[in-house]
Short mmCIF file of C-alpha atoms and ligand atoms in Angstrom, two decimals:
data_model
loop_
_atom_site.label_atom_id
_atom_site.label_comp_id
_atom_site.label_asym_id
_atom_site.label_seq_id
_atom_site.Cartn_x
_atom_site.Cartn_y
_atom_site.Cartn_z
CA UNK A 1 107.26 59.62 112.86
CA UNK A 2 103.61 59.88 114.32
CA UNK A 3 104.66 62.57 116.53
CA UNK A 4 105.93 64.50 113.51
CA UNK A 5 102.85 64.02 111.83
CA UNK A 6 100.62 65.39 114.41
CA UNK A 7 103.04 68.38 114.84
CA UNK A 8 102.48 68.97 111.09
CA UNK A 9 99.22 69.27 111.55
CA UNK A 10 98.70 70.54 114.71
CA UNK A 11 100.70 73.53 113.88
CA UNK A 12 99.41 73.48 109.75
CA UNK A 13 100.89 76.88 108.87
CA UNK A 14 104.20 76.64 110.04
CA UNK A 15 105.79 74.49 107.78
CA UNK A 16 104.72 76.38 104.41
CA UNK A 17 105.95 79.86 106.67
CA UNK A 18 108.80 78.16 106.85
CA UNK A 19 109.35 77.26 103.31
CA UNK A 20 108.86 80.48 101.77
CA UNK A 21 111.85 81.74 103.99
CA UNK A 22 113.99 79.00 102.81
CA UNK A 23 112.63 79.27 99.04
CA UNK A 24 112.22 83.46 98.81
CA UNK A 25 111.11 83.25 95.17
CA UNK A 26 109.17 80.17 96.02
CA UNK A 27 104.97 80.69 95.64
CA UNK A 28 102.81 78.27 98.14
CA UNK A 29 99.27 78.34 96.57
CA UNK A 30 96.35 77.60 99.12
CA UNK A 31 93.34 74.91 97.31
CA UNK A 32 90.28 74.12 97.92
CA UNK A 33 88.96 70.19 97.27
CA UNK A 34 91.15 67.61 96.14
CA UNK A 35 90.55 67.43 92.40
CA UNK A 36 93.69 70.42 92.37
CA UNK A 37 95.93 68.70 89.80
CA UNK A 38 99.04 69.13 92.66
CA UNK A 39 101.40 67.59 89.77
CA UNK A 40 101.64 70.91 87.54
CA UNK A 41 101.76 73.06 90.84
CA UNK A 42 105.19 70.97 91.97
CA UNK A 43 106.19 71.22 88.08
CA UNK A 44 106.57 74.64 88.98
CA UNK A 45 108.00 74.33 92.18
CA UNK A 46 104.71 75.96 93.88
CA UNK A 47 104.03 74.19 97.36
CA UNK A 48 100.28 73.26 97.16
CA UNK A 49 98.69 73.80 100.71
CA UNK A 50 94.97 72.56 101.22
CA UNK A 51 92.83 74.73 102.86
CA UNK A 52 91.41 73.05 105.94
CA UNK A 53 89.13 74.48 108.84
CA UNK A 54 90.23 75.41 112.46
CA UNK A 55 87.35 73.61 114.46
CA UNK A 56 86.79 76.87 115.66
CA UNK A 57 83.53 78.43 115.59
CA UNK A 58 83.28 80.27 112.20
CA UNK A 59 81.72 83.31 112.59
CA UNK A 60 83.50 85.44 110.50
CA UNK A 61 81.99 83.62 107.19
CA UNK A 62 78.63 84.09 108.64
CA UNK A 63 78.22 87.67 106.29
CA UNK A 64 79.12 85.85 103.28
CA UNK A 65 78.21 82.33 103.54
CA UNK A 66 74.75 81.30 104.79
CA UNK A 67 74.67 79.23 108.09
CA UNK A 68 72.57 76.61 106.37
CA UNK A 69 76.00 76.06 104.16
CA UNK A 70 78.57 72.85 104.89
CA UNK A 71 80.52 73.71 108.27
CA UNK A 72 83.82 72.86 106.39
CA UNK A 73 83.38 75.35 104.10
CA UNK A 74 82.42 78.22 106.33
CA UNK A 75 85.13 76.77 108.64
CA UNK A 76 87.93 77.05 105.83
CA UNK A 77 86.52 80.80 104.63
CA UNK A 78 86.28 81.86 108.29
CA UNK A 79 90.28 81.05 109.43
CA UNK A 80 90.85 82.78 105.65
CA UNK A 81 88.81 86.09 106.79
CA UNK A 82 90.92 85.86 110.21
CA UNK A 83 94.20 86.14 108.63
CA UNK A 84 95.34 82.81 108.95
CA UNK A 85 96.22 81.65 105.53
CA UNK A 86 98.22 85.18 104.88
CA UNK A 87 101.49 83.65 103.64
CA UNK A 88 99.48 82.27 100.61
CA UNK A 89 100.44 83.71 97.23
CA UNK A 90 97.61 82.51 95.17
CA UNK A 91 94.35 80.23 96.15
CA UNK A 92 92.66 77.80 93.80
CA UNK A 93 89.82 75.43 93.35
CA UNK A 94 89.12 73.19 91.40
CA UNK A 95 85.16 72.27 90.82
CA UNK A 96 83.37 69.85 93.10
CA UNK A 97 80.18 71.00 95.11
CA UNK A 98 78.90 74.55 95.15
CA UNK A 99 79.24 74.80 98.67
CA UNK A 100 83.34 74.60 98.71
CA UNK A 101 82.64 77.11 95.01
CA UNK A 102 80.84 79.62 97.72
CA UNK A 103 83.71 79.44 99.81
CA UNK A 104 86.09 80.36 97.32
CA UNK A 105 84.05 82.81 95.57
CA UNK A 106 83.98 84.80 98.78
CA UNK A 107 87.83 84.13 99.57
CA UNK A 108 88.51 85.90 96.46
CA UNK A 109 86.61 88.91 97.44
CA UNK A 110 87.52 89.23 100.38
CA UNK A 111 90.86 87.66 101.55
CA UNK A 112 93.43 89.66 100.08
CA UNK A 113 95.57 86.90 98.14
CA UNK A 114 97.40 88.06 95.10
CA UNK A 115 96.79 84.95 92.45
CA UNK A 116 93.67 82.86 92.22
CA UNK A 117 92.57 80.43 89.74
CA UNK A 118 88.95 78.81 89.24
CA UNK A 119 89.63 74.97 87.25
CA UNK A 120 86.75 73.77 85.68
CA UNK A 121 87.21 69.99 86.44
CA UNK A 122 84.03 68.50 85.38
CA UNK A 123 81.25 66.28 87.55
CA UNK A 124 80.16 64.04 84.76
CA UNK A 125 83.59 61.88 84.95
CA UNK A 126 81.83 59.05 83.22
CA UNK A 127 81.02 60.77 79.99
CA UNK A 128 83.47 59.91 77.73
CA UNK A 129 84.46 63.94 76.55
CA UNK A 130 85.03 64.13 80.36
CA UNK A 131 88.97 63.63 79.66
CA UNK A 132 89.62 65.15 76.64
CA UNK A 133 88.05 68.10 78.23
CA UNK A 134 89.70 68.07 81.14
CA UNK A 135 92.95 67.55 79.76
CA UNK A 136 92.08 71.15 77.45
CA UNK A 137 91.21 72.97 81.12
CA UNK A 138 94.56 71.49 82.42
CA UNK A 139 96.77 73.18 79.21
CA UNK A 140 94.85 76.35 80.37
CA UNK A 141 95.84 76.10 83.65
CA UNK A 142 99.48 74.92 83.13
CA UNK A 143 99.74 77.92 80.67
CA UNK A 144 98.08 80.19 83.73
CA UNK A 145 100.67 78.83 86.32
CA UNK A 146 103.53 79.67 83.69
CA UNK A 147 102.71 83.05 83.19
CA UNK A 148 102.41 83.35 87.13
CA UNK A 149 105.85 82.04 87.48
CA UNK A 150 107.53 83.68 85.18
CA UNK A 151 108.77 80.17 83.40
CA UNK A 152 107.75 77.38 81.19
CA UNK A 153 106.72 74.19 82.97
CA UNK A 154 108.89 71.54 80.69
CA UNK A 155 107.89 67.89 79.99
CA UNK A 156 110.59 67.27 82.59
CA UNK A 157 108.96 69.12 84.97
CA UNK A 158 105.90 67.14 84.89
CA UNK A 159 107.80 63.92 85.12
CA UNK A 160 109.09 65.37 88.32
CA UNK A 161 105.76 66.27 89.73
CA UNK A 162 103.90 63.40 88.88
CA UNK A 163 106.68 61.11 90.45
CA UNK A 164 106.56 63.60 93.81
CA UNK A 165 102.59 62.79 93.88
CA UNK A 166 102.47 58.97 92.39
CA UNK A 167 105.43 58.45 95.04
CA UNK A 168 103.80 59.99 98.48
CA UNK A 169 100.28 58.11 97.20
CA UNK A 170 102.55 55.00 96.57
CA UNK A 171 103.92 55.13 100.42
CA UNK A 172 100.71 55.97 102.09
CA UNK A 173 99.07 53.00 100.69
CA UNK A 174 101.59 50.93 101.86
CA UNK A 175 100.84 52.11 105.39
CA UNK A 176 97.03 51.46 104.86
CA UNK A 177 97.91 48.10 103.64
CA UNK A 178 99.54 47.05 106.38
CA UNK A 179 95.92 48.26 108.62
CA UNK A 180 94.32 44.59 106.90
CA UNK A 181 96.72 42.55 110.04
CA UNK A 182 94.71 41.23 112.62
CA UNK A 183 96.32 43.65 114.86
CA UNK A 184 96.95 46.74 112.96
CA UNK A 185 100.10 48.29 114.49
CA UNK A 186 98.73 52.00 113.55
CA UNK A 187 95.24 52.79 114.27
CA UNK A 188 93.14 54.88 112.27
CA UNK A 189 93.51 58.52 113.85
CA UNK A 190 97.16 57.81 113.16
CA UNK A 191 96.91 56.69 109.43
CA UNK A 192 94.67 60.19 108.82
CA UNK A 193 96.91 62.06 110.33
CA UNK A 194 99.74 61.02 107.96
CA UNK A 195 97.25 61.79 105.38
CA UNK A 196 96.53 64.84 106.49
CA UNK A 197 99.94 65.96 107.02
CA UNK A 198 100.69 65.13 103.96
CA UNK A 199 98.40 67.86 101.76
CA UNK A 200 99.64 70.37 104.16
CA UNK A 201 103.61 69.87 103.78
CA UNK A 202 105.97 69.44 101.08
CA UNK A 203 105.33 66.05 99.89
CA UNK A 204 109.12 64.89 99.14
CA UNK A 205 109.81 65.57 103.56
CA UNK A 206 106.79 63.85 103.89
CA UNK A 207 107.54 60.82 101.84
CA UNK A 208 110.75 60.10 103.61
CA UNK A 209 109.14 60.23 107.00
CA UNK A 210 106.30 57.59 105.51
CA UNK A 211 109.45 55.51 104.29
CA UNK A 212 110.85 55.81 107.86
CA UNK A 213 107.14 54.62 109.15
CA UNK A 214 106.95 52.16 107.04
CA UNK A 215 110.62 50.57 108.44
CA UNK A 216 109.42 50.69 111.96
CA UNK A 217 105.67 49.58 111.73
CA UNK A 218 106.26 45.94 111.13
CA UNK A 219 108.24 46.25 114.75
CA UNK A 220 105.35 48.17 116.02
CA UNK A 221 103.27 46.22 118.53
CA UNK A 222 100.29 48.50 119.62
CA UNK A 223 99.70 48.23 123.90
CA UNK A 224 95.48 47.89 122.66
CA UNK A 225 92.98 45.34 121.67
CA UNK A 226 91.85 46.49 118.52
CA UNK A 227 88.25 45.47 119.42
CA UNK A 228 85.76 45.55 116.36
CA UNK A 229 87.13 46.71 113.07
CA UNK A 230 85.17 50.05 111.29
CA UNK A 231 85.19 51.62 108.79
CA UNK A 232 84.03 55.35 108.27
CA UNK A 233 83.42 57.36 105.06
CA UNK A 234 82.12 60.41 104.27
CA UNK A 235 82.37 64.43 104.13
CA UNK A 236 85.55 65.85 104.73
CA UNK A 237 86.99 64.86 108.18
CA UNK A 238 90.14 65.54 109.74
CA UNK A 239 88.50 65.54 113.11
CA UNK A 240 91.07 64.11 115.43
CA UNK A 241 89.23 64.19 119.04
CA UNK A 242 86.32 62.52 117.31
CA UNK A 243 88.29 59.37 115.51
CA UNK A 244 90.72 59.05 118.93
CA UNK A 245 87.00 58.92 120.97
CA UNK A 246 86.04 55.72 118.82
CA UNK A 247 89.50 54.28 118.99
CA UNK A 248 89.15 54.44 122.65
CA UNK A 249 85.98 52.66 123.17
CA UNK A 250 86.96 49.48 121.32
CA UNK A 251 87.12 49.99 117.73
CA UNK A 252 89.76 50.51 115.70
CA UNK A 253 89.29 52.25 112.05
CA UNK A 254 90.98 49.79 109.53
CA UNK A 255 89.99 51.80 106.49
CA UNK A 256 88.31 55.32 105.45
CA UNK A 257 86.72 56.79 102.23
CA UNK A 258 87.45 60.36 102.78
CA UNK A 259 88.62 63.40 100.59
CA UNK A 260 91.15 63.66 103.41
CA UNK A 261 92.11 60.06 103.55
CA UNK A 262 92.13 57.28 101.01
CA UNK A 263 90.03 58.90 97.95
CA UNK A 264 93.01 61.68 98.44
CA UNK A 265 96.00 59.56 97.39
CA UNK A 266 94.42 56.28 95.86
CA UNK A 267 95.34 56.78 93.02
CA UNK A 268 98.23 57.21 90.63
CA UNK A 269 98.57 59.13 87.63
CA UNK A 270 99.58 56.46 85.18
CA UNK A 271 102.58 57.59 82.74
CA UNK A 272 102.00 58.50 79.21
CA UNK A 273 103.75 60.53 76.60
CA UNK A 274 101.30 63.17 76.81
CA UNK A 275 101.62 64.31 80.31
CA UNK A 276 98.57 66.39 81.00
CA UNK A 277 96.16 63.74 79.35
CA UNK A 278 98.02 61.27 81.86
CA UNK A 279 97.09 63.37 84.68
CA UNK A 280 93.54 64.30 83.67
CA UNK A 281 92.75 60.81 83.20
CA UNK A 282 93.97 60.17 86.85
CA UNK A 283 91.60 63.25 88.15
CA UNK A 284 88.92 61.40 86.00
CA UNK A 285 89.32 57.92 86.58
CA UNK A 286 90.38 58.31 90.23
CA UNK A 287 87.54 57.19 93.21
CA UNK A 288 85.38 59.73 93.41
CA UNK A 289 83.44 61.95 95.92
CA UNK A 290 79.70 61.74 95.38
CA UNK A 291 80.14 64.76 93.32
CA UNK A 292 81.22 63.28 90.62
CA UNK A 293 79.43 59.99 90.78
CA UNK A 294 76.62 60.16 88.80
CA UNK A 295 75.49 60.45 84.97
CA UNK A 296 73.65 58.11 82.55
CA UNK A 297 72.36 54.89 83.04
CA UNK A 298 75.09 53.27 81.21
CA UNK A 299 77.93 54.92 82.87
CA UNK A 300 79.00 52.81 85.67
CA UNK A 301 79.08 54.17 89.41
CA UNK A 302 82.30 53.49 90.57
CA UNK A 303 81.85 54.30 94.51
CA UNK A 304 80.15 52.29 96.09
CA UNK A 305 81.63 49.05 94.66
CA UNK A 306 84.88 50.27 95.55
CA UNK A 307 83.94 51.59 99.46
CA UNK A 308 82.48 47.71 99.39
CA UNK A 309 85.69 45.93 98.05
CA UNK A 310 87.33 48.24 101.08
CA UNK A 311 85.14 46.97 103.65
CA UNK A 312 85.86 43.29 102.50
CA UNK A 313 89.22 43.75 101.51
CA UNK A 314 89.66 45.33 105.60
CA UNK A 315 87.48 42.82 106.84
CA UNK A 316 85.93 45.90 108.34
CA UNK A 317 82.27 44.51 110.87
CA UNK A 318 81.11 48.26 110.59
CA UNK A 319 80.79 51.13 108.27
CA UNK A 320 80.45 55.01 110.21
CA UNK A 321 78.44 56.99 107.93
CA UNK A 322 79.48 61.07 108.58
CA UNK A 323 78.11 63.61 107.17
CA UNK A 324 79.06 67.27 107.32
CA UNK A 325 75.70 68.95 108.34
CA UNK A 326 74.32 70.41 104.83
CA UNK A 327 76.74 68.77 102.79
CA UNK A 328 74.18 68.10 99.80
CA UNK A 329 76.55 65.64 98.27
CA UNK A 330 77.18 63.38 100.91
CA UNK A 331 73.30 63.59 102.09
CA UNK A 332 71.42 62.26 98.80
CA UNK A 333 74.59 59.61 98.39
CA UNK A 334 74.95 58.15 102.22
CA UNK A 335 70.92 56.65 101.79
CA UNK A 336 71.63 54.40 98.81
CA UNK A 337 75.11 54.01 100.35
CA UNK A 338 74.12 52.42 103.47
CA UNK A 339 71.10 50.18 101.54
CA UNK A 340 73.71 49.11 99.79
CA UNK A 341 76.14 48.27 102.62
CA UNK A 342 73.45 46.33 105.19
CA UNK A 343 72.70 45.27 101.41
CA UNK A 344 75.91 43.29 101.41
CA UNK A 345 76.19 42.50 105.05
CA UNK A 346 77.84 45.62 106.70
CA UNK A 347 75.95 47.28 109.40
CA UNK A 348 75.95 50.82 109.14
CA UNK A 349 75.72 53.61 111.63
CA UNK A 350 74.99 57.70 110.60
CA UNK A 351 76.48 60.56 112.38
CA UNK A 352 76.09 64.39 111.26
CA UNK A 353 79.12 66.83 111.91
CA UNK A 354 79.52 70.16 112.82
CA UNK A 355 82.81 72.33 113.12
CA UNK A 356 82.65 71.16 116.46
CA UNK A 357 81.33 67.66 117.51
CA UNK A 358 79.75 66.69 120.27
CA UNK A 359 82.35 63.73 121.85
CA UNK A 360 80.58 63.08 124.48
CA UNK A 361 77.34 62.15 122.94
CA UNK A 362 78.52 60.41 120.14
CA UNK A 363 80.68 58.84 122.54
CA UNK A 364 77.38 56.93 123.58
CA UNK A 365 75.70 56.17 120.48
CA UNK A 366 78.81 54.54 119.21
CA UNK A 367 79.22 52.61 122.21
CA UNK A 368 75.69 51.33 121.19
CA UNK A 369 77.07 50.78 117.91
CA UNK A 370 79.69 48.75 118.61
CA UNK A 371 77.86 46.87 121.48
CA UNK A 372 75.19 45.65 118.96
CA UNK A 373 78.07 44.34 116.21
CA UNK A 374 79.63 42.56 119.33
CA UNK A 375 76.15 41.08 120.49
CA UNK A 376 74.96 40.13 116.21
CA UNK A 377 77.88 38.28 116.01
CA UNK A 378 77.82 36.50 118.88
CA UNK A 379 74.42 34.86 118.34
CA UNK A 380 75.20 34.20 114.75
S1 SF4 B 1 81.81 68.29 103.46
FE1 SF4 B 1 81.02 68.46 101.71
S2 SF4 B 1 79.65 70.14 100.95
FE2 SF4 B 1 81.64 70.79 102.19
S3 SF4 B 1 82.78 70.84 100.75
FE3 SF4 B 1 83.11 68.78 100.65
S4 SF4 B 1 81.57 67.73 99.40
FE4 SF4 B 1 80.99 69.53 99.39
#
């Protein structure tokens, strides 16, 4: 099962291409950012595929987006400009940060894609007005999808879309639950590869594989010392070589907080007669990324306590905080997060990521962090 997730991730365009051959009337929509309500796309029998970078120097993006812009966004755009996503029927975004919006805007102009949609997702999700506002935006979005697909989306369709997403979320959370064990039966790299794959293929097929994995995991014993229990937190991260490197030098990532990890699937849609409102509530209430977790003084921040709870639940000994270079949302968030976690007894180490990370140099730095945690615990 693990190899299958890896194959889906590695050959990420193959699934959607094959899906289109098998569903000649079906449409594939590439999406930027995990605030896109995939429930509505599944309700319309559209396959959503997350646009990810290729970890290749994003030279093609240079004329369109500043080089001092998020490398992940430049990499995504560069992949589009290189024609890697030429099978997409549509592309969309839900508002999050300005970097990804810039990449989306350049994509609309320079990457031929028949349909595109900008979804106005509020940033001040703690405001009491955000939920009704977003429900209105989702109603408009549903109408636009209906017009494009040429058929109405019924309540039954929405129920199906919600169920597909919720089932997948629930199953992946069960896999994450097993990572609380003393010797987790799945590494952090493997667990995150499962999540990356879920953003690239039909979730119904993905869920079947996760169910199979869940039957297998209780009997799986990894022939490795888990070493120091680490958490990884921050910007977009699908850097498999980095994750593998850390897990080969005495650490195990037992939990994460990334939009390519737990933040993506942690919360389900709570059923409600008004399906659109239920979906809107889920995206306003989900574990937020830093672009959404701010507001007036009396609006309680959700992100930091959630991360601390994860650290405690998964008995984390140290946190690796990563940021894509020039990613303002995380750059502004990390100093306070670091103070908050360290103040609560979780040692932290910060690393700045690029499209390709210097694995050798990072190895020395993470090794030192792991040694420091081990030494401090010995002397406690
Ligand atoms: S990594 Fe940061 S700058 Fe890039 S898309 Fe994500 S939040 Fe935006």
